């Protein structure tokens, strides 16, 4: 029976590794992207999957933690995108311009309609 | 505008109570817990779930127990793998754009429309869009979504909508509408 736990442990560390890699990508993205909206994009997506992957890996390392880490993952999944949207909209309303390479801005029309 | 029918207070309260109790049970679970301890924990859970449900049931749901119909739960379960796969694709996409030396981006804000009516359904679609390749919801006004797209492939509402929503809308319609 021991080898099952060994395999689970290996997979757990693999998931934690993948998660850390995506978290690293998120921070590189923060540095490389040109404006606040593109930064939010990379930061939200990569950190959410990174955190999920790390939590799942922890669940595999010790199966007793699995239900708890899945619930935590669910809450992250529900709240992270809402936070990102709120921040992006707030930056837009505060008048932060899109990057000069941006091709279209339909949101401007909406503001004029109001 | 669609009329937002609300279920009876009792049904909404019961729904909140059940959800809170399930979450409580997951949190207190530990392997090898004996029956006596479990019953103790469970009774405390009932008390706290009642208090929490009493404070918040008005904000948690509008349809109450109807949310728990087997058909909705079945579609919600079917939605999970679709969503996870989209998330993995999104992250490979992010990795490509971040690590590519030329930084291949062409950002812009586009508008798409949805046929979803339920506010929670709209929120779920907005969240899904944010976590899937290259797109981030900025604002929802009635049925119009304003979406920041990291690589704009189409400025047309219809085409962009198809590209961005993929088949999420079909699943969410079954779950929420």
Short mmCIF file of C-alpha atoms in Angstrom, two decimals:
data_model
loop_
_atom_site.label_atom_id
_atom_site.label_comp_id
_atom_site.label_asym_id
_atom_site.label_seq_id
_atom_site.Cartn_x
_atom_site.Cartn_y
_atom_site.Cartn_z
CA UNK A 1 0.00 0.00 0.00
CA UNK A 2 2.93 2.31 0.57
CA UNK A 3 3.64 2.85 -3.10
CA UNK A 4 0.21 4.45 -3.62
CA UNK A 5 1.10 7.16 -1.13
CA UNK A 6 4.48 7.55 -2.76
CA UNK A 7 2.84 8.12 -6.15
CA UNK A 8 0.35 10.56 -4.62
CA UNK A 9 3.21 12.42 -3.01
CA UNK A 10 5.10 12.66 -6.30
CA UNK A 11 2.00 13.98 -8.07
CA UNK A 12 1.38 16.38 -5.21
CA UNK A 13 4.83 17.89 -5.62
CA UNK A 14 4.35 18.04 -9.40
CA UNK A 15 1.14 20.02 -8.93
CA UNK A 16 2.80 22.35 -6.44
CA UNK A 17 5.63 22.84 -8.92
CA UNK A 18 3.25 23.67 -11.76
CA UNK A 19 1.39 26.07 -9.47
CA UNK A 20 4.58 27.87 -8.48
CA UNK A 21 5.54 28.14 -12.15
CA UNK A 22 2.25 29.89 -12.98
CA UNK A 23 2.60 32.20 -9.99
CA UNK A 24 6.07 33.11 -11.27
CA UNK A 25 4.57 33.74 -14.73
CA UNK A 26 2.02 36.07 -13.16
CA UNK A 27 4.76 38.18 -11.64
CA UNK A 28 6.76 38.26 -14.89
CA UNK A 29 3.54 39.29 -16.62
CA UNK A 30 3.11 42.16 -14.18
CA UNK A 31 6.52 43.47 -15.23
CA UNK A 32 6.23 42.89 -18.96
CA UNK A 33 2.71 44.04 -19.80
CA UNK A 34 2.30 47.65 -20.91
CA UNK A 35 -0.82 48.89 -19.09
CA UNK A 36 -2.92 48.18 -16.03
CA UNK A 37 -5.60 46.22 -17.90
CA UNK A 38 -3.19 43.79 -19.52
CA UNK A 39 -1.45 43.36 -16.19
CA UNK A 40 -4.73 42.49 -14.52
CA UNK A 41 -5.30 39.88 -17.22
CA UNK A 42 -2.09 37.97 -16.65
CA UNK A 43 -2.18 38.46 -12.91
CA UNK A 44 -5.73 37.13 -12.46
CA UNK A 45 -5.57 34.09 -14.70
CA UNK A 46 -2.13 32.88 -13.74
CA UNK A 47 -2.52 33.46 -10.00
CA UNK A 48 -5.90 31.73 -9.88
CA UNK A 49 -4.72 28.56 -11.61
CA UNK A 50 -1.43 28.75 -9.70
CA UNK A 51 -3.18 28.90 -6.34
CA UNK A 52 -5.62 26.16 -7.35
CA UNK A 53 -2.81 23.91 -8.47
CA UNK A 54 -0.85 24.43 -5.25
CA UNK A 55 -3.95 23.72 -3.15
CA UNK A 56 -4.67 20.55 -5.12
CA UNK A 57 -1.07 19.46 -4.68
CA UNK A 58 -1.34 19.96 -0.91
CA UNK A 59 -4.52 17.89 -0.99
CA UNK A 60 -2.63 15.07 -2.71
CA UNK A 61 0.27 15.18 -0.27
CA UNK A 62 -2.11 14.60 2.63
CA UNK A 63 -5.51 13.35 1.52
CA UNK A 64 -7.08 14.49 4.81
CA UNK A 65 -6.67 18.01 3.54
CA UNK A 66 -8.31 17.37 0.19
CA UNK A 67 -11.92 18.40 1.03
CA UNK A 68 -10.74 21.55 2.78
CA UNK A 69 -8.38 22.57 0.02
CA UNK A 70 -11.09 22.00 -2.59
CA UNK A 71 -13.46 24.31 -0.69
CA UNK A 72 -10.75 26.95 -0.41
CA UNK A 73 -10.09 26.54 -4.15
CA UNK A 74 -13.80 27.06 -4.83
CA UNK A 75 -13.83 30.29 -2.84
CA UNK A 76 -10.75 31.58 -4.68
CA UNK A 77 -12.43 30.69 -7.96
CA UNK A 78 -15.52 32.68 -7.00
CA UNK A 79 -13.80 35.79 -5.67
CA UNK A 80 -10.62 36.34 -7.71
CA UNK A 81 -12.35 37.27 -11.01
CA UNK A 82 -14.82 39.57 -9.25
CA UNK A 83 -11.91 41.42 -7.65
CA UNK A 84 -10.15 41.70 -11.01
CA UNK A 85 -13.24 43.10 -12.72
CA UNK A 86 -13.78 45.62 -9.94
CA UNK A 87 -10.16 46.80 -10.11
CA UNK A 88 -10.21 47.06 -13.91
CA UNK A 89 -13.42 49.06 -13.89
CA UNK A 90 -12.19 51.30 -11.11
CA UNK A 91 -9.00 52.07 -13.07
CA UNK A 92 -11.09 52.86 -16.13
CA UNK A 93 -13.36 55.19 -14.18
CA UNK A 94 -10.31 56.85 -12.64
CA UNK A 95 -9.29 57.76 -16.19
CA UNK A 96 -6.28 55.52 -16.70
CA UNK A 97 -5.81 55.35 -20.47
CA UNK A 98 -5.52 52.16 -22.45
CA UNK A 99 -2.11 51.32 -23.85
CA UNK A 100 -1.38 53.23 -27.06
CA UNK A 101 -1.34 50.00 -29.08
CA UNK A 102 -4.95 49.22 -28.19
CA UNK A 103 -7.18 48.80 -31.21
CA UNK A 104 -10.72 49.41 -29.98
CA UNK A 105 -12.56 50.86 -26.98
CA UNK A 106 -16.29 50.15 -27.03
CA UNK A 107 -16.65 51.01 -23.38
CA UNK A 108 -16.25 54.70 -24.19
CA UNK A 109 -19.53 54.62 -26.11
CA UNK A 110 -21.34 53.27 -23.11
CA UNK A 111 -20.17 56.14 -20.96
CA UNK A 112 -21.38 58.63 -23.55
CA UNK A 113 -24.81 57.00 -23.67
CA UNK A 114 -25.35 57.45 -19.97
CA UNK B 1 -36.82 43.25 -18.76
CA UNK B 2 -37.38 39.87 -17.25
CA UNK B 3 -39.36 39.61 -14.08
CA UNK B 4 -37.28 38.21 -11.27
CA UNK B 5 -39.61 35.90 -9.46
CA UNK B 6 -38.58 35.28 -5.91
CA UNK B 7 -39.33 32.12 -4.00
CA UNK B 8 -40.91 32.13 -0.57
CA UNK B 9 -38.81 33.23 2.37
CA UNK B 10 -38.93 29.75 3.85
CA UNK B 11 -37.50 28.17 0.74
CA UNK B 12 -34.71 30.73 0.49
CA UNK B 13 -33.90 30.31 4.16
CA UNK B 14 -33.79 26.52 3.79
CA UNK B 15 -31.49 26.81 0.79
CA UNK B 16 -29.05 29.07 2.66
CA UNK B 17 -29.15 26.74 5.64
CA UNK B 18 -28.37 23.65 3.56
CA UNK B 19 -25.48 25.33 1.74
CA UNK B 20 -23.92 26.57 4.98
CA UNK B 21 -24.33 23.21 6.67
CA UNK B 22 -22.62 21.42 3.76
CA UNK B 23 -19.68 23.83 3.88
CA UNK B 24 -19.47 23.42 7.67
CA UNK B 25 -19.42 19.64 7.35
CA UNK B 26 -16.59 19.77 4.80
CA UNK B 27 -14.57 22.02 7.09
CA UNK B 28 -14.99 19.96 10.25
CA UNK B 29 -14.40 16.65 8.47
CA UNK B 30 -11.31 14.77 9.47
CA UNK B 31 -10.63 11.09 8.90
CA UNK B 32 -11.18 8.78 11.84
CA UNK B 33 -13.53 11.19 13.58
CA UNK B 34 -15.70 9.15 15.93
CA UNK B 35 -19.47 9.32 15.95
CA UNK B 36 -19.79 11.10 19.29
CA UNK B 37 -17.52 13.92 18.22
CA UNK B 38 -19.16 14.15 14.85
CA UNK B 39 -22.60 14.57 16.42
CA UNK B 40 -21.25 17.30 18.69
CA UNK B 41 -19.68 19.16 15.79
CA UNK B 42 -22.75 18.66 13.66
CA UNK B 43 -25.12 20.12 16.28
CA UNK B 44 -22.92 23.18 16.67
CA UNK B 45 -22.97 23.42 12.87
CA UNK B 46 -26.76 23.41 12.84
CA UNK B 47 -26.87 26.28 15.34
CA UNK B 48 -24.35 28.40 13.46
CA UNK B 49 -25.87 27.63 10.06
CA UNK B 50 -29.25 28.75 11.38
CA UNK B 51 -27.76 32.02 12.63
CA UNK B 52 -25.81 32.65 9.41
CA UNK B 53 -28.77 31.73 7.22
CA UNK B 54 -31.04 34.02 9.22
CA UNK B 55 -28.63 36.91 8.69
CA UNK B 56 -27.92 36.38 5.01
CA UNK B 57 -30.59 34.31 3.23
CA UNK B 58 -32.04 37.40 1.52
CA UNK B 59 -28.78 38.00 -0.31
CA UNK B 60 -27.79 34.44 -1.12
CA UNK B 61 -30.49 33.40 -3.55
CA UNK B 62 -33.77 34.40 -5.06
CA UNK B 63 -35.07 31.03 -6.12
CA UNK B 64 -34.41 29.20 -2.89
CA UNK B 65 -34.64 25.43 -2.98
CA UNK B 66 -35.30 25.36 -6.74
CA UNK B 67 -31.55 25.95 -7.14
CA UNK B 68 -30.98 22.41 -5.92
CA UNK B 69 -33.02 20.60 -8.57
CA UNK B 70 -31.13 17.55 -9.89
CA UNK B 71 -31.13 18.87 -13.46
CA UNK B 72 -29.31 22.06 -12.44
CA UNK B 73 -26.79 20.16 -10.33
CA UNK B 74 -26.15 17.71 -13.17
CA UNK B 75 -25.44 20.54 -15.62
CA UNK B 76 -23.27 22.27 -13.04
CA UNK B 77 -21.19 19.10 -12.68
CA UNK B 78 -20.91 18.77 -16.46
CA UNK B 79 -19.73 22.39 -16.58
CA UNK B 80 -16.72 21.75 -14.31
CA UNK B 81 -14.45 19.88 -16.81
CA UNK B 82 -15.32 22.31 -19.62
CA UNK B 83 -14.35 25.19 -17.36
CA UNK B 84 -11.14 23.63 -16.07
CA UNK B 85 -10.00 22.84 -19.60
CA UNK B 86 -10.68 26.46 -20.63
CA UNK B 87 -8.67 27.65 -17.64
CA UNK B 88 -5.68 25.51 -18.55
CA UNK B 89 -5.82 26.83 -22.12
CA UNK B 90 -6.01 30.36 -20.72
CA UNK B 91 -2.85 29.85 -18.73
CA UNK B 92 -0.92 28.38 -21.63
CA UNK B 93 -2.05 31.45 -23.56
CA UNK B 94 -0.82 33.74 -20.78
CA UNK B 95 2.49 31.87 -20.65
CA UNK B 96 2.91 32.31 -24.41
CA UNK B 97 2.17 36.04 -24.34
CA UNK B 98 4.32 36.72 -21.31
CA UNK B 99 7.36 34.74 -22.37
CA UNK B 100 7.35 35.52 -26.10
CA UNK B 101 10.13 38.06 -26.76
CA UNK B 102 7.97 40.15 -29.13
CA UNK B 103 5.05 40.27 -26.66
CA UNK B 104 2.25 39.46 -29.14
CA UNK B 105 -0.64 41.55 -27.82
CA UNK B 106 -3.30 43.64 -29.52
CA UNK B 107 -5.54 44.74 -26.67
CA UNK B 108 -8.89 46.48 -26.79
CA UNK B 109 -12.29 46.63 -25.14
CA UNK B 110 -15.10 44.94 -27.06
CA UNK B 111 -18.80 44.59 -26.40
CA UNK B 112 -20.74 41.34 -26.53
CA UNK B 113 -24.30 40.41 -25.62
CA UNK B 114 -25.70 37.54 -23.63
CA UNK B 115 -29.06 35.84 -23.62
CA UNK B 116 -28.81 34.88 -19.95
CA UNK B 117 -31.47 36.45 -17.74
CA UNK B 118 -30.60 35.42 -14.22
CA UNK B 119 -28.24 37.81 -12.38
CA UNK B 120 -26.27 34.99 -10.76
CA UNK B 121 -25.98 33.33 -14.16
CA UNK B 122 -24.61 36.56 -15.58
CA UNK B 123 -22.08 36.75 -12.77
CA UNK B 124 -21.04 33.16 -13.42
CA UNK B 125 -20.56 33.93 -17.12
CA UNK B 126 -18.57 37.07 -16.27
CA UNK B 127 -16.32 35.08 -13.93
CA UNK B 128 -15.85 32.35 -16.52
CA UNK B 129 -14.94 34.90 -19.17
CA UNK B 130 -12.39 36.48 -16.86
CA UNK B 131 -10.67 33.17 -16.23
CA UNK B 132 -10.58 31.99 -19.85
CA UNK B 133 -8.11 32.82 -22.62
CA UNK B 134 -7.23 36.46 -23.09
CA UNK B 135 -10.42 38.07 -21.86
CA UNK B 136 -11.48 39.98 -18.76
CA UNK B 137 -14.95 41.30 -17.97
CA UNK B 138 -14.94 44.97 -17.05
CA UNK B 139 -18.59 45.89 -16.78
CA UNK B 140 -22.02 44.37 -17.24
CA UNK B 141 -24.84 46.69 -18.27
CA UNK B 142 -28.13 44.78 -18.66
CA UNK B 143 -27.29 42.26 -21.41
CA UNK B 144 -24.14 44.01 -22.57
CA UNK B 145 -20.73 42.84 -21.44
CA UNK B 146 -17.70 45.08 -21.84
CA UNK B 147 -14.66 42.89 -22.18
CA UNK B 148 -11.00 43.69 -22.24
CA UNK B 149 -9.48 41.39 -24.82
CA UNK B 150 -5.73 40.92 -24.91
CA UNK B 151 -5.71 40.01 -28.60
CA UNK B 152 -8.74 41.41 -30.42
CA UNK B 153 -9.72 39.06 -33.22
CA UNK B 154 -13.04 40.68 -34.07
CA UNK B 155 -14.75 43.94 -33.14
CA UNK B 156 -18.15 42.70 -34.20
CA UNK B 157 -20.57 41.91 -31.34
CA UNK B 158 -21.79 38.61 -32.80
CA UNK B 159 -18.45 37.22 -33.85
CA UNK B 160 -16.61 38.36 -30.75
CA UNK B 161 -19.42 36.94 -28.64
CA UNK B 162 -19.10 33.53 -30.26
CA UNK B 163 -15.34 33.57 -29.86
CA UNK B 164 -15.35 34.71 -26.23
CA UNK B 165 -18.30 32.83 -24.78
CA UNK B 166 -17.54 29.54 -26.48
CA UNK B 167 -20.01 27.01 -25.16
CA UNK B 168 -20.20 28.37 -21.62
CA UNK B 169 -23.52 30.04 -22.25
CA UNK B 170 -25.21 26.77 -23.15
CA UNK B 171 -24.22 25.18 -19.85
CA UNK B 172 -24.95 28.22 -17.71
CA UNK B 173 -28.37 28.57 -19.29
CA UNK B 174 -29.25 25.09 -18.09
CA UNK B 175 -27.86 25.72 -14.64
CA UNK B 176 -29.30 29.15 -13.93
CA UNK B 177 -32.17 29.98 -16.29
#
